[in-house]
């Protein structure tokens, strides 16, 4: 259970003022000393994460955040990170004591706007209790609350039960990666180039997770490099149910895979798993509207070391420039630092986000929508710019329909010669 990737855990965020007892509460719920507890306000600086199993929910990740009332210069940066943590929170705990004012109300508003299930926890009950007025207000607004003491254990069991009840099933039951696309007993071929950019001695997370999903569905797979694909296909008595390729090998793989065999990419599978495939299709079609010097944000969820012909910094910019036929301006970011102001970009291209939970990727898509900036992901953009889009979407009829509709709309807008 400890090996469950972070991205597949329900993320439970603890938010509140400094010294509200967030860290001691997390230690009490987890039964372990993972956060530093101190009477000095502001002991938690960067969000602290702790993975554990919360039965009967399963694997979860607690996020202990810095207090939202820190007015110091450093405090502003900590609060920024605290608010960033909201983007990946599946269940929010607002930790309060006997005080209740705009800090708590502001947190509740933020969670309501993002439709994040929220529990108010009145901690330190051994020292003071919340007022009846606040409890009535929360009851009237149907916001669940619990009174706890991390010191004597009061309410901790009730809190765990509330979390289990509120944890959204969507966080646990993410869409399938590939298992709903292939019947049990069928073969999938996975094409994974082993080039200098590939990590030494292992496959990357999306590949590993796809293999596991196939096995979970009683299907089976063959993993090949792009050079061996044609030979592997020739040796089969019947064609595979699906070929999934790394996006970088799309053109060669499309050439070697018979047209009647469905073909897609890991990134397109992850566009569906983490993101919003129809929205990403619309984002890819927006490539056609890019003007010379258009500004494109390339965002990666993890901070891997870039080497050689890196996909985000070298290959995608090259393919896009070739497709658009003009110079383009690229900005690259990695990790949790997604820009707050997206309005200066004409397009956002995101990686497959295999290290993010679904909530975090959805938050980024939401942010792009709010800024009116089209968003797509690596695999979707690559398939589009390499001209293999329709084929890659064949197994996703809804997404293909959107693409065909947008193309016909584009054509109808073109001036008649
Ligand atoms: S760049 Fe994105 S898709 Fe690739 S390994 Fe990192 S998080 Fe996963």
mmCIF file of C-alpha atoms and ligand atoms in Angstrom, residues 202 204-206 267 270 299-304 311 334 350-356 378, ligand 1:
data_model
loop_
_atom_site.group_PDB
_atom_site.id
_atom_site.type_symbol
_atom_site.label_atom_id
_atom_site.label_comp_id
_atom_site.label_asym_id
_atom_site.label_seq_id
_atom_site.Cartn_x
_atom_site.Cartn_y
_atom_site.Cartn_z
ATOM 1 C CA UNK A 202 13.104 1.331 -15.808
ATOM 2 C CA UNK A 204 8.194 5.588 -16.936
ATOM 3 C CA UNK A 205 5.072 5.791 -14.770
ATOM 4 C CA UNK A 206 2.431 6.072 -17.552
ATOM 5 C CA UNK A 267 -0.510 10.719 -23.650
ATOM 6 C CA UNK A 270 -3.729 10.096 -19.951
ATOM 7 C CA UNK A 299 3.819 22.850 -18.603
ATOM 8 C CA UNK A 300 5.180 19.683 -17.026
ATOM 9 C CA UNK A 301 3.860 18.257 -13.773
ATOM 10 C CA UNK A 302 7.178 16.821 -12.567
ATOM 11 C CA UNK A 303 10.651 18.320 -12.379
ATOM 12 C CA UNK A 304 12.578 15.662 -14.293
ATOM 13 C CA UNK A 311 10.175 16.416 -25.746
ATOM 14 C CA UNK A 334 7.794 22.354 -14.293
ATOM 15 C CA UNK A 350 0.510 20.202 -20.716
ATOM 16 C CA UNK A 351 2.336 16.913 -20.238
ATOM 17 C CA UNK A 352 0.398 13.739 -19.389
ATOM 18 C CA UNK A 353 0.485 14.755 -15.691
ATOM 19 C CA UNK A 354 1.076 11.185 -14.505
ATOM 20 C CA UNK A 355 2.353 12.453 -11.133
ATOM 21 C CA UNK A 356 -0.725 14.622 -10.494
ATOM 22 C CA UNK A 378 1.577 16.592 -25.338
HETATM 23 S S1 LIG B 1 6.639 15.117 -17.684
HETATM 24 FE FE1 LIG B 1 4.515 14.754 -17.038
HETATM 25 S S2 LIG B 1 3.878 12.857 -18.073
HETATM 26 FE FE2 LIG B 1 6.126 12.960 -18.173
HETATM 27 S S3 LIG B 1 6.814 11.814 -16.410
HETATM 28 FE FE3 LIG B 1 6.677 13.973 -15.727
HETATM 29 S S4 LIG B 1 4.594 14.187 -14.909
HETATM 30 FE FE4 LIG B 1 4.630 12.269 -16.062
#
